[in-house]
Every structure is written in C-alpha cells, then in structure tokens.
Short mmCIF file of C-alpha atoms and ligand atoms in Angstrom, two decimals:
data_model
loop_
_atom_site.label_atom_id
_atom_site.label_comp_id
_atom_site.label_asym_id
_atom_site.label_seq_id
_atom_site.Cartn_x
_atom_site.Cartn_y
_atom_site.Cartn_z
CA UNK A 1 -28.96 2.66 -2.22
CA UNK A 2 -28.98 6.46 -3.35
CA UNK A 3 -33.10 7.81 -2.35
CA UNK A 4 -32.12 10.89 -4.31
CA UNK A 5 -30.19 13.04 -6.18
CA UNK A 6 -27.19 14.56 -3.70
CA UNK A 7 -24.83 17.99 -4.31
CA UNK A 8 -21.68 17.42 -2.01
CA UNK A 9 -18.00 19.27 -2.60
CA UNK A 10 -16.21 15.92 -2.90
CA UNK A 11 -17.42 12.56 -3.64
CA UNK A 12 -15.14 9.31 -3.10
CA UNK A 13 -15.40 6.73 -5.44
CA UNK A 14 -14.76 3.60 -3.28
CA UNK A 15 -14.39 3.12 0.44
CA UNK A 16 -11.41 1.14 1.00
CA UNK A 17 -8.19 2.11 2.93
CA UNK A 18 -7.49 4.32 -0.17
CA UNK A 19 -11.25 6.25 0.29
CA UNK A 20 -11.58 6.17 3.94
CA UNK A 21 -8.38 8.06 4.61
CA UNK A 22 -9.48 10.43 1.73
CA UNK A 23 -12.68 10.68 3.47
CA UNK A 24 -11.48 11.34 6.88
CA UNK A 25 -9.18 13.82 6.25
CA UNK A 26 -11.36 15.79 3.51
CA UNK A 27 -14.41 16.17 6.45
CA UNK A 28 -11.60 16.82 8.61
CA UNK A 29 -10.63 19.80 6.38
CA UNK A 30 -14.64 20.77 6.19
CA UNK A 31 -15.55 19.91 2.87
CA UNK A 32 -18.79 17.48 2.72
CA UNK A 33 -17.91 14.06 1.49
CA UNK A 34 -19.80 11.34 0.14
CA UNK A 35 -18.16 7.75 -0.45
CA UNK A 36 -19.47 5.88 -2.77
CA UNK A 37 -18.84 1.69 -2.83
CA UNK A 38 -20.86 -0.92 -4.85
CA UNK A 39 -19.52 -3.68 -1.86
CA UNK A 40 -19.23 -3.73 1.29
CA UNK A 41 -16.41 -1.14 1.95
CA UNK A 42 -12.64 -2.57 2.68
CA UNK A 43 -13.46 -6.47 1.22
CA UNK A 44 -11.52 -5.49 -1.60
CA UNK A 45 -8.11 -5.54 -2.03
CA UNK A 46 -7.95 -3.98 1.78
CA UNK A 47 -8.64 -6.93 3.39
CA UNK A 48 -5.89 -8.63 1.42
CA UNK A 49 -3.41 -6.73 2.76
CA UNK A 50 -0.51 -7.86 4.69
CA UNK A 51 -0.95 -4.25 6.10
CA UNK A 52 3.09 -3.90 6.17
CA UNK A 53 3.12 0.30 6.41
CA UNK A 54 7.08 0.43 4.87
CA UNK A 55 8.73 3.45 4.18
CA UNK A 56 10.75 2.22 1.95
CA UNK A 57 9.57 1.60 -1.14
CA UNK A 58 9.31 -1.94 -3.82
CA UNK A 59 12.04 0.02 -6.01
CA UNK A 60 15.01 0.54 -4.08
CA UNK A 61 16.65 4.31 -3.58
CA UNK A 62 19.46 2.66 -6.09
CA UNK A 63 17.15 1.64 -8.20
CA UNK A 64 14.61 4.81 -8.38
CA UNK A 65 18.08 6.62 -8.43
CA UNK A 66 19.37 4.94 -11.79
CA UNK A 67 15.36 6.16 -13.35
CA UNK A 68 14.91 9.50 -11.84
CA UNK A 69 18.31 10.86 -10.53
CA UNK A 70 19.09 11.39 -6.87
CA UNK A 71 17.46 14.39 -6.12
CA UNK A 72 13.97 13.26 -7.38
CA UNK A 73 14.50 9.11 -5.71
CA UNK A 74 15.46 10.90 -2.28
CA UNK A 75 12.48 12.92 -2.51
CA UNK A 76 10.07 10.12 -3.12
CA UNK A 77 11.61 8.07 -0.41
CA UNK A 78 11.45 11.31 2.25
CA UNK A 79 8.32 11.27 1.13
CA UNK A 80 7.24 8.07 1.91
CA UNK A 81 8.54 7.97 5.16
CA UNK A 82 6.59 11.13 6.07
CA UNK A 83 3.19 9.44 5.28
CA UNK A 84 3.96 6.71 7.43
CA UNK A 85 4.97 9.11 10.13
CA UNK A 86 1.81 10.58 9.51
CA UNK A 87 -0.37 7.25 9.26
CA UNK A 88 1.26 6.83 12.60
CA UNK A 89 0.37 10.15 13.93
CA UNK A 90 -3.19 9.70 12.90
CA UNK A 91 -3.87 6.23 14.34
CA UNK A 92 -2.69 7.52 17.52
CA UNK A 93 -4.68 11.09 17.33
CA UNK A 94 -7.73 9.19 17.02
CA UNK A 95 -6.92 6.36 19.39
CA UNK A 96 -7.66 3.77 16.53
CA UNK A 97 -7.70 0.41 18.12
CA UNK A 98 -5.92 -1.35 14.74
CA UNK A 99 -3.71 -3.70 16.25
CA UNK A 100 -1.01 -0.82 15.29
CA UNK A 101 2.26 -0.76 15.95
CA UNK A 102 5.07 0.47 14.89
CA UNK A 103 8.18 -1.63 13.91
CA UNK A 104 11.42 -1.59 12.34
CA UNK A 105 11.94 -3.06 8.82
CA UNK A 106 14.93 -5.66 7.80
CA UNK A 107 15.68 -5.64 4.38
CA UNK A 108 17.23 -8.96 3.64
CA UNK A 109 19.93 -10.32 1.22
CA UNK A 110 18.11 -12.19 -1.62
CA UNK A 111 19.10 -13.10 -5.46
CA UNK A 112 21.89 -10.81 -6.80
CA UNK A 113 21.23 -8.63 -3.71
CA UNK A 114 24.40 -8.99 -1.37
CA UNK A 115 26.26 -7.25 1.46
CA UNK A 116 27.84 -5.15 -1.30
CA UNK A 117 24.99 -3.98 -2.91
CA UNK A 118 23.17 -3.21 1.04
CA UNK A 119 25.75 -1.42 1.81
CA UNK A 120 25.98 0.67 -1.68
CA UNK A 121 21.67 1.33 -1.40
CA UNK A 122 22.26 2.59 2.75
CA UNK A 123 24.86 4.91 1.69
CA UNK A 124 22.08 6.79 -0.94
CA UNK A 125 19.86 6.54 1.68
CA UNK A 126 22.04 8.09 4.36
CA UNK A 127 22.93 10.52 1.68
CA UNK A 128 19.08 11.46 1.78
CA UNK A 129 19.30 11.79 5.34
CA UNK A 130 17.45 8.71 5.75
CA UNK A 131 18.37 6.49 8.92
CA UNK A 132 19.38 2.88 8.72
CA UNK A 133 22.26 0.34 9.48
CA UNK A 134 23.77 -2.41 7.84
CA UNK A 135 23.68 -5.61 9.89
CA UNK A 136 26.71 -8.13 8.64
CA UNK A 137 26.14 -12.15 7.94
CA UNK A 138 27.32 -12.61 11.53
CA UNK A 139 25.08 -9.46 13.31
CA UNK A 140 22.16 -10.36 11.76
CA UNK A 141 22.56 -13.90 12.59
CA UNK A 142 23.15 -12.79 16.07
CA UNK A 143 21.02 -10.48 16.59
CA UNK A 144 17.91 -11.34 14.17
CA UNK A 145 18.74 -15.06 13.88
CA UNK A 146 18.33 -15.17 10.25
CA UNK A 147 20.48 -16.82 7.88
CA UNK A 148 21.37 -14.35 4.89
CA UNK A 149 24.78 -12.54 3.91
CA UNK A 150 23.39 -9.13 5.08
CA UNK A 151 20.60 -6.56 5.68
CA UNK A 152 19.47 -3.01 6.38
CA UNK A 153 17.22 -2.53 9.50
CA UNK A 154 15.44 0.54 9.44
CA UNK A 155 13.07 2.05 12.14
CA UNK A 156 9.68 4.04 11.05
CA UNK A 157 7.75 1.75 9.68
CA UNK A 158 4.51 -0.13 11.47
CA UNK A 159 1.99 -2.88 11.18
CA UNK A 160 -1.55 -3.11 11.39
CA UNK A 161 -4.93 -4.69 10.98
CA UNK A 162 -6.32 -2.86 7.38
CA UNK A 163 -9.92 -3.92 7.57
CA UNK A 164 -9.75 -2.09 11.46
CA UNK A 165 -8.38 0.61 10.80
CA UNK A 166 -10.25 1.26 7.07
CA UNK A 167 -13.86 1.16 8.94
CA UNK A 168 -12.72 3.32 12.20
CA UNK A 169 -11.08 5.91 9.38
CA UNK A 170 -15.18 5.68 7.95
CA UNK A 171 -17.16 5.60 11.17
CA UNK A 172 -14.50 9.10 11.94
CA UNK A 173 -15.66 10.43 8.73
CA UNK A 174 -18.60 9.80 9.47
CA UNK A 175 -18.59 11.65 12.44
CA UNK A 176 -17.56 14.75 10.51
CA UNK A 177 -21.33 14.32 7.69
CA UNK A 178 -19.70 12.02 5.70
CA UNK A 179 -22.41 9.80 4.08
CA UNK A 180 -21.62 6.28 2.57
CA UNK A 181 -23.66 5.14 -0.42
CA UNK A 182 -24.15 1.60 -1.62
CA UNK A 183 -24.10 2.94 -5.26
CA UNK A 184 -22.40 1.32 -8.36
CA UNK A 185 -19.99 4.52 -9.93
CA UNK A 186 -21.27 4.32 -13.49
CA UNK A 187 -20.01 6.91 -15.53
CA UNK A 188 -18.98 10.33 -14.82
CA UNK A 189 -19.97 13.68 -16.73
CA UNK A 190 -18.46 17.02 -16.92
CA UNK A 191 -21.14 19.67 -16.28
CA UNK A 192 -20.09 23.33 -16.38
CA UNK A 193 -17.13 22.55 -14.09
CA UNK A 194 -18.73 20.24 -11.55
CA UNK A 195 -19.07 16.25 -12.19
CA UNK A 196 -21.70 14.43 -12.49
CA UNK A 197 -21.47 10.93 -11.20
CA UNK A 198 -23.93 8.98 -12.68
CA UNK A 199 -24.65 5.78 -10.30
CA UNK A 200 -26.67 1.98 -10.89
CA UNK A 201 -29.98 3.84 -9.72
CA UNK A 202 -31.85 6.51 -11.35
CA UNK A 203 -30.27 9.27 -9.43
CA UNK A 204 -26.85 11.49 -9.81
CA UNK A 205 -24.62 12.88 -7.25
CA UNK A 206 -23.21 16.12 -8.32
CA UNK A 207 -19.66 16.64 -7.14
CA UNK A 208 -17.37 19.69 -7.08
CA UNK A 209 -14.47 16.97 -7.34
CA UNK A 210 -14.31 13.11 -7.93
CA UNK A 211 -11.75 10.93 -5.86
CA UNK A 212 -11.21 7.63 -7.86
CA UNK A 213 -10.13 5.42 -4.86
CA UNK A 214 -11.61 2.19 -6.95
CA UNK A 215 -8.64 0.01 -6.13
CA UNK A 216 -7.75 -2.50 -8.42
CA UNK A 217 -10.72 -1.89 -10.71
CA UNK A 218 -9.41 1.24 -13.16
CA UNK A 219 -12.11 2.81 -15.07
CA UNK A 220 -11.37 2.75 -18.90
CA UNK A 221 -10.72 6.21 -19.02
CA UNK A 222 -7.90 6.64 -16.96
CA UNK A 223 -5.85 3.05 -17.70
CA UNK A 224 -1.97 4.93 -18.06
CA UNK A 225 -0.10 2.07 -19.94
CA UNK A 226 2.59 1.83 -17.24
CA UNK A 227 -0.19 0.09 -15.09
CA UNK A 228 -0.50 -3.59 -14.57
CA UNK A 229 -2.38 -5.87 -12.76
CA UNK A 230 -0.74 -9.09 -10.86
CA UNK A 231 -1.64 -11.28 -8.24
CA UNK A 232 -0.01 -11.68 -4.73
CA UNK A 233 -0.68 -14.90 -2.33
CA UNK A 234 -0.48 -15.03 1.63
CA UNK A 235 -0.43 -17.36 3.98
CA UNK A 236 -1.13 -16.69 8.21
CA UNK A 237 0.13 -19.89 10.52
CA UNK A 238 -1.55 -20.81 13.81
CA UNK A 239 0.09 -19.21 16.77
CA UNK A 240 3.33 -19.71 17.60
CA UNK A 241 4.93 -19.36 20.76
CA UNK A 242 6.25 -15.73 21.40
CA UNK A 243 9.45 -16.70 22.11
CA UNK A 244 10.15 -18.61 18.82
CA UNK A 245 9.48 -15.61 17.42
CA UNK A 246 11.92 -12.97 15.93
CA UNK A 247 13.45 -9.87 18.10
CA UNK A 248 11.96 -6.78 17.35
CA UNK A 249 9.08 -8.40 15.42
CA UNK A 250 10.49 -6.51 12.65
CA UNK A 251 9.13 -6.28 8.99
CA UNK A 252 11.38 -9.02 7.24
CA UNK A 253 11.37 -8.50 2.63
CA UNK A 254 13.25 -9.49 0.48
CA UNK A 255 15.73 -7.75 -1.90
CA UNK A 256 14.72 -9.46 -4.88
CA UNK A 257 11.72 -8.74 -7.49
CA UNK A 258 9.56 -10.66 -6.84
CA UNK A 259 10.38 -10.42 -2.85
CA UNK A 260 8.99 -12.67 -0.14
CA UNK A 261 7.66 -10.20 2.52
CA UNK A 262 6.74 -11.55 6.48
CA UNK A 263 5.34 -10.34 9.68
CA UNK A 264 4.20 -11.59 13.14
CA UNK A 265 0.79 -10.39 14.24
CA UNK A 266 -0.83 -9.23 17.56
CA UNK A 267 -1.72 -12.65 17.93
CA UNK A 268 1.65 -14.31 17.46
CA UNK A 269 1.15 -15.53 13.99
CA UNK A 270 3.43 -15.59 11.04
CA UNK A 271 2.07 -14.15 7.80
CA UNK A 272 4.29 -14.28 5.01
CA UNK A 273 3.22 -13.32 1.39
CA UNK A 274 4.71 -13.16 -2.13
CA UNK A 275 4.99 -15.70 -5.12
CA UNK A 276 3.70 -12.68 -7.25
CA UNK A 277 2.56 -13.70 -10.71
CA UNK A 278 1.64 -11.45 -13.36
CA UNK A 279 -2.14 -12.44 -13.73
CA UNK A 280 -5.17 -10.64 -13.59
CA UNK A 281 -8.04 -13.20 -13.72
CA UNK A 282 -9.40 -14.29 -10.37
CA UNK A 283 -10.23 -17.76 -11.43
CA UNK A 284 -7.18 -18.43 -12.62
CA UNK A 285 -5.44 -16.82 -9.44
CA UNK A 286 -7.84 -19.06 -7.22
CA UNK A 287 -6.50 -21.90 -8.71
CA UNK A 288 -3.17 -21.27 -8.36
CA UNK A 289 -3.55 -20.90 -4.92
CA UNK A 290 -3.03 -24.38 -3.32
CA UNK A 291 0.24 -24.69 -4.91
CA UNK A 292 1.54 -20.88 -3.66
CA UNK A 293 0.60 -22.43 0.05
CA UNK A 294 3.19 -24.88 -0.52
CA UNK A 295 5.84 -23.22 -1.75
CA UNK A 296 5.44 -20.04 0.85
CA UNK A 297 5.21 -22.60 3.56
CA UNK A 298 8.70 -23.98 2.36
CA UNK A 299 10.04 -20.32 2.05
CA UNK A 300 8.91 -19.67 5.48
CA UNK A 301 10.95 -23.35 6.69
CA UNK A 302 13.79 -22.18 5.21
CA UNK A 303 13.63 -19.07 6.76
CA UNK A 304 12.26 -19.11 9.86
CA UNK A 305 13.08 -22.85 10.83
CA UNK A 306 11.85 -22.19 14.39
CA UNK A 307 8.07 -21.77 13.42
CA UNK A 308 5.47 -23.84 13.25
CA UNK A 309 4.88 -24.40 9.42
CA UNK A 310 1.13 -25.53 10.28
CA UNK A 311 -1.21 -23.03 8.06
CA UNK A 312 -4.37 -21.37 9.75
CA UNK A 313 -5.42 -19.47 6.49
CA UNK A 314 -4.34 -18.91 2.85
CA UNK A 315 -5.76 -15.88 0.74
CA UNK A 316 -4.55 -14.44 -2.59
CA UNK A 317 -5.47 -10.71 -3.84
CA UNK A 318 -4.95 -8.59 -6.93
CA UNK A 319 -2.10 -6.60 -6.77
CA UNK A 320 -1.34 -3.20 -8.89
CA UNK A 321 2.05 -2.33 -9.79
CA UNK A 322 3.28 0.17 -12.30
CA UNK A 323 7.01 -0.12 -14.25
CA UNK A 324 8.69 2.76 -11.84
CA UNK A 325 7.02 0.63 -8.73
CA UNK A 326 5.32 3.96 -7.62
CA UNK A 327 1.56 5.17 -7.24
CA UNK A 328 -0.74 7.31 -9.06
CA UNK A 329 -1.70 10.03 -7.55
CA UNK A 330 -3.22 13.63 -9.16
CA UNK A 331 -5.58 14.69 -11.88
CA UNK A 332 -6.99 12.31 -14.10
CA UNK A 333 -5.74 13.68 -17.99
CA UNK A 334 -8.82 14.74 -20.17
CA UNK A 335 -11.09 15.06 -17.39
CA UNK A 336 -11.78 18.14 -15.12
CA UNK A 337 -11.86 18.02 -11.20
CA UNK A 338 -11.19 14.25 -11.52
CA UNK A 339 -8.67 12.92 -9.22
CA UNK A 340 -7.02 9.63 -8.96
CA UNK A 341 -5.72 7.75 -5.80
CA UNK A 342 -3.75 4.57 -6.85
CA UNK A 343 -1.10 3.95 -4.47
CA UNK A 344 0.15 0.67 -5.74
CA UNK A 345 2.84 -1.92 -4.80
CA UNK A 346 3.85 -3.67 -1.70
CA UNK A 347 3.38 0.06 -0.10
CA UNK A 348 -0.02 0.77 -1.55
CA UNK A 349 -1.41 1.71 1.78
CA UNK A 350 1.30 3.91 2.80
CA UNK A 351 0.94 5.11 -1.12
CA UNK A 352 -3.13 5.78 0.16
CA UNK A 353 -2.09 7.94 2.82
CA UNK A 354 0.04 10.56 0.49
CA UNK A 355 -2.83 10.44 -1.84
CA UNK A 356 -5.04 11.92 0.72
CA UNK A 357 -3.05 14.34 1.67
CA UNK A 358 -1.70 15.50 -1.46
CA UNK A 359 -4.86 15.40 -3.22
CA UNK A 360 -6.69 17.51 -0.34
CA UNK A 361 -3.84 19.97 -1.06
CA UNK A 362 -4.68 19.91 -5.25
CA UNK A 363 -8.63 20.53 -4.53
CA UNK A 364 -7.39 23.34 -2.09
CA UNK A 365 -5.58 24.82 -5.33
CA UNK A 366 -2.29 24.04 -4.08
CA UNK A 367 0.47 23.05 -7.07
CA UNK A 368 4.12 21.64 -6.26
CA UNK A 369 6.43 20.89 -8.62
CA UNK A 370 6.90 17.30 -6.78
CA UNK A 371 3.55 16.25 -7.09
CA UNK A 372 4.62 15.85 -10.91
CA UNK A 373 6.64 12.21 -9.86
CA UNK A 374 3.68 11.10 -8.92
CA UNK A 375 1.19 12.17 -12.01
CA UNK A 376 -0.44 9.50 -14.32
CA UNK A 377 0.89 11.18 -17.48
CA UNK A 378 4.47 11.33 -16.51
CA UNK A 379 6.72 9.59 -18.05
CA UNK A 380 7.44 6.52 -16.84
CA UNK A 381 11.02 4.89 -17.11
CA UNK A 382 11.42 1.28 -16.84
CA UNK A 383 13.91 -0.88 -14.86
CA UNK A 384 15.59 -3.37 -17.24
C1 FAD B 1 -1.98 -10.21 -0.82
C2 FAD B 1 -1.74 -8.72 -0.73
C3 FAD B 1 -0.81 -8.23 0.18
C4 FAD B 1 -0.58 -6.86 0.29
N1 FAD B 1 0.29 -6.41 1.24
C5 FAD B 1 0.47 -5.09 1.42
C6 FAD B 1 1.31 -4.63 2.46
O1 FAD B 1 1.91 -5.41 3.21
N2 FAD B 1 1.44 -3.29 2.63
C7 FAD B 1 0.77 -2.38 1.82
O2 FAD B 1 0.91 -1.16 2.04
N3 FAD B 1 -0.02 -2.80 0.81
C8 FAD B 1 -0.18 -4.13 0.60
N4 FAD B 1 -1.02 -4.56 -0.39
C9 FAD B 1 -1.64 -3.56 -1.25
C10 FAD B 1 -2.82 -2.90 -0.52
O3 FAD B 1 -3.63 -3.92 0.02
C11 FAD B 1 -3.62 -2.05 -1.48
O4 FAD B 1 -2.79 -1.05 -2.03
C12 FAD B 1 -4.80 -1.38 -0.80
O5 FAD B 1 -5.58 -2.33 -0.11
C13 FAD B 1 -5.65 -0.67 -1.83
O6 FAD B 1 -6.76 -0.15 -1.16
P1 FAD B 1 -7.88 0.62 -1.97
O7 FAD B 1 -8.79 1.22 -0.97
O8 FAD B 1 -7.22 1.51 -2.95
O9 FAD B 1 -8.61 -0.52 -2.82
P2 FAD B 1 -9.76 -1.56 -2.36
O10 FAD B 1 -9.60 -2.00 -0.96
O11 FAD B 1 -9.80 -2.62 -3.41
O12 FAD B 1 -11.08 -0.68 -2.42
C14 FAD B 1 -11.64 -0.23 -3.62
C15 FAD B 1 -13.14 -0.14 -3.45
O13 FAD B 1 -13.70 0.49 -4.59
C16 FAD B 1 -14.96 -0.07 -4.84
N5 FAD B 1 -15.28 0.23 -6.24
C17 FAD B 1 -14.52 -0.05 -7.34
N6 FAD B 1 -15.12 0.44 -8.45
C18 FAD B 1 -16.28 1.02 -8.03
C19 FAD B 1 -17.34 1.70 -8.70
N7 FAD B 1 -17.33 1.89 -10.04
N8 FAD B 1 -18.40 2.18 -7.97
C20 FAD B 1 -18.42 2.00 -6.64
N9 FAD B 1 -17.44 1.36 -5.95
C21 FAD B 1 -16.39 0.89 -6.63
C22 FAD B 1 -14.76 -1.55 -4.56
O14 FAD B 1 -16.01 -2.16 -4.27
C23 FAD B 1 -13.81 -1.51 -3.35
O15 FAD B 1 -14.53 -1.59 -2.12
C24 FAD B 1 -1.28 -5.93 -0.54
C25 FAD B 1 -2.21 -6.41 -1.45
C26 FAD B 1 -2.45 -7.79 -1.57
C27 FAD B 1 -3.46 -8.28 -2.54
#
C-alpha cells in the first residue's frame, strides 16, 4: 500500500510485460520510476500470453499496404522487427533466464490465403528489405511436415515464458530505485504541468509523466473508438516426445482472421491458441471455454496429427485489438504528460517493447514524424 505521498519523474500505471519493460528501461535511462498495480503484477493478460515475440504483424504487409500505402506498412513492419531484435538483445544483456529463444516463424496457407497470395505478401516484404522464403505444398511438406498449399518462413522472431521474463524486467528495475506500489490508479489530475495520480488510499503520487500500461482495462478517458475488446482461448498438451515434434520448433499462424497460432515449449509441449470471439465479459468467456478446448484440440489433430491430443491445461484471456490491427502508443489527447502503452494484437508484447522505447524517446522531448502511425487520434482505416 502507498505510506505516503511520493514525487517521482515517471510513474507506471500497471506492472505487466507492458510496465516492466517501461520500467526497466526508464531507470535504465535515470529517471526515478514508480509502478503502480492494484494485483499482483503480470496475472493479467501477461500470463495469458502465448508469449509468441513475431515480427510480423496480425495485418499482413498486403494488407497494412492497401490502408496506409507502402512506404508507411514497410515502416511499421521494419519496425516491428527491430523491437524484437531488441527484446532479444535485452533478454540476453541481462542474462534473463525466460525460457527464451529465438525461432523462425511459418506463416501458413489458411482460408482464401494461398500460394498465390504468399507469394504476392513476400514480394512487399522483400521489397521492404525484409527476409523470408516461400516454402511450396511439397517443401513445406518435406521439410516442415505440414499439410497446407504454402507458407512463408521467416527468421527473427522468438519465444518465451511472459510471466519470467515480466518479473526479472521488475526485480532489474528494481535494481535501478524503481519502487512497486500495490495502489489502485484512481483518477489522474493535471497540476501546473505535473500529474497527479490520485490512488485507493489517502495519498497522491505526483508524477512528471504518467505511463498507462493498464492492459486490457482502458480508463474512460482515453477509449479511441477503433479499440475493441475480444477474447482469445489456449490450450498447452502434456509433453510430447521431442522427436514428434516439428523441425525448427518454428512459430506456426495462420493466414486467416481469426488465425490459429502454435508453439512447442521448453518443455516439449504444444500450445496452440485462437478461436477468437469478439466478447468482453469474463463470465461469459469462462463459459465458453470447455467448448474452445474441443475444437482447438481438433485443429491441433488436423494439423499436427503426430501429437498427443491429451490436454494438460486450458486458459482463455482478454484480448485487445484495434481495426488497423496495430497498437497505441503516444500521448493520451486532452491530457498533458499522459502517455499510453497499448500494444495490442497477437504481437502485443512485441507492441510493449516499441512502446518503451518510443515513449522514453517522447518524455526525452524527442518528436518523429513516424511515431504519428502509431498515435491514438490517428485516423484509423478499416479492412473490409
Ligand atoms: C490467450 C492470449 C494469447 C496471447 N498470445 C500472445 C502472443 O503469442 N504474443 C504476443 O505478443 N501477445 C500475445 N497476447 C497479448 C499479450 O498477452 C498482451 O498484449 C500483453 O500481455 C499485455 O500486457 P500488459 O502489461 O499491457 O497488460 P497486463 O498484463 O494485463 O497488465 C496490466 C496491469 O495493469 C494493472 N492495472 C490496470 N488498471 C489499473 C489501475 N487503475 N491501477 C493500478 N493497476 C492497474 C492490472 O492489475 C495489470 O496487472 C496474448 C493474449 C492472450 C489473452
């Protein structure tokens, strides 16, 4: 609980992935920190996650291509594949024991998504100077052993455990004065240029800038309308032997909205997530959760006949998306020194990492005409 009134040059509202890699690299940069979370930090959506760090993103280059215009798609995506570069970086800097590693992605035929339409989406991306190759039906079956017309393998992205590597990113922070405050985040007050977060107890903190690294949980007064909130479901078998496993391990998704996504583990487990549905209410999500076991244990069958379909857990998670499929990042509108970290999607974490980074680089002063893709008020196309 807050004793007493604090002053500190930053204060993070919420210590998940999204907070602790705020808070790590804001005490790195010497500014004093304080996180604030009304749970225990990372049970939210962080320890959801499937923790799949992908580069590319839940809107294809094509796709982002046909909103934005090449210039602007290629930049997201180069974008992108820096912060997982830099996730990667990190991890290792630190020696964060994460179960990281990194891994290649396959991007597999699914829906209307064929071997002409791979092929069409690699040649943007090689255009961006982005690496990747196109596998055929019969190379992928060879080499991959799955069962789909086509698919794009890509190297630079990574797995990991979330909850791990969220609490290390803290205890690192910590190491550099950051303090971590069971406090409930109120309601927050502009005073003279400063903020005043008023918290559940009778005391303030007084920030020189507010991170709002709340996750799932929006307050009112930032809400853009191109935010929603869904659900996503997972399912982890028991071990499986490592030889009936994939080569590569790669990071297997699908090209289809909603996509099935899959992973092994350290321990030789499948996870595979998905069957997104577009609710919000937890109860109702609960619910709905023996039936999304089924069906993703089917999917998996189908997919990955080799594996052992026998379940060892089943979660389900809120899940943030917005209609462009790409995070919010920058100053809240309407309120001063008021920042916003949303990085939503199937790459919200790697979304969390440029967040840090590029909203270190806004309290610094720093302005780049880029950072506009990624404001709340810009204007958000739709696909159809
Ligand atoms: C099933 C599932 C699978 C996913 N798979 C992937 C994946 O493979 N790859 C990927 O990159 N992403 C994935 N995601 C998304 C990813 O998990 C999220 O983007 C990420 O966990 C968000 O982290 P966060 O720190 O922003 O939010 P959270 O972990 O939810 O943390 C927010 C924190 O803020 C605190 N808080 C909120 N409001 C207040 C307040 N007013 N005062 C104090 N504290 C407050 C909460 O208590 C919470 O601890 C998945 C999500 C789900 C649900």
């Amino acid at each position: 609980m807050l004793a007493e009134s604090i002053r500190t040059d930053v204060a993070i509202i919420g210590g998940g992935i999204t907070g602790s890699l705020m808070a790590e690299h804001l005490s790195r940069l010497g500014h004093s920190v304080v996180v604030i979370d009304r749970e225990q930090p990372g049970l939210g959506s962080t320890r959801a996650s499937t923790a799949m760090l992908q580069w590319e993103t839940d809107s294809s280059l094509s796709e982002l291509t046909d909103l934005y215009g090449f210039e602007r798609a290629a930049n997201v995506y180069r974008r992108s594949r820096a912060a997982v570069a830099g996730l990667t970086e990190l991890v290792a800097a630190h020696g964060i024991s994460c179960a990281f590693q990194p891994r290649p992605t396959l991007y597999i035929a699914a829906g209307d998504v064929g071997e002409k339409e791979l092929s069409e989406e690699l040649a943007l991306r090689h255009r961006a100077e982005l690496p990747g190759a196109l596998l055929s039906y019969t190379s992928l079956r060879r080499d991959f052993g799955f069962d789909r017309e086509a698919a794009i393998l890509s190297p630079g992205s990574a797995e990991a455990d979330p909850l791990l590597l969220s609490w290390s990113l803290l205890r690192i922070a910590g190491g550099n004065g950051t303090r971590i405050i069971d406090a409930d985040a109120v309601n927050f007050h502009d005073e003279g240029g400063r903020v005043l977060v008023e918290t559940s107890s009778q005391h303030v903190i007084d920030a020189g800038h507010v991170v709002l690294a709340t996750g799932y949980v929006m307050p009112h007064f930032v809400m853009p309308a191109c935010h929603t909130i869904s659900s996503s479901f997972a399912i982890s078998t028991v071990r499986q032997q490592p030889d009936q496993l994939w080569p590569e391990r790669a990071l297997v998704w699908e090209a289809s909205e909603p996509y099935l996504y899959m992973r092994t583990t350290a321990d030789n487990r499948i996870v595979i997530g998905g069957e997104d549905e577009e609710i919000a209410d937890p109860q109702v999500r609960d619910a709905m959760l023996a039936d999304k076991v089924l069906r993703l244990r089917e999917k998996l069958a189908r997919i990955w006949p080799a594996a052992s379909a026998e379940i060892s857990h089943a979660w389900c998670g809120a899940f943030g998306e917005t209609s462009d499929g790409l995070p919010l990042i920058g100053p809240v509108p309407g309120a001063s020194n008021i920042y916003a970290a949303y990085g939503y999607g199937g790459n919200g974490i790697t979304f969390s990492y440029l967040a840090s980074r590029m909203i270190a680089a806004m309290i610094s002063g720093e302005k780049q005409a880029w950072f506009e893709d990624f404001a709340l008020d810009r204007t958000v196309k739709s696909q159809s």
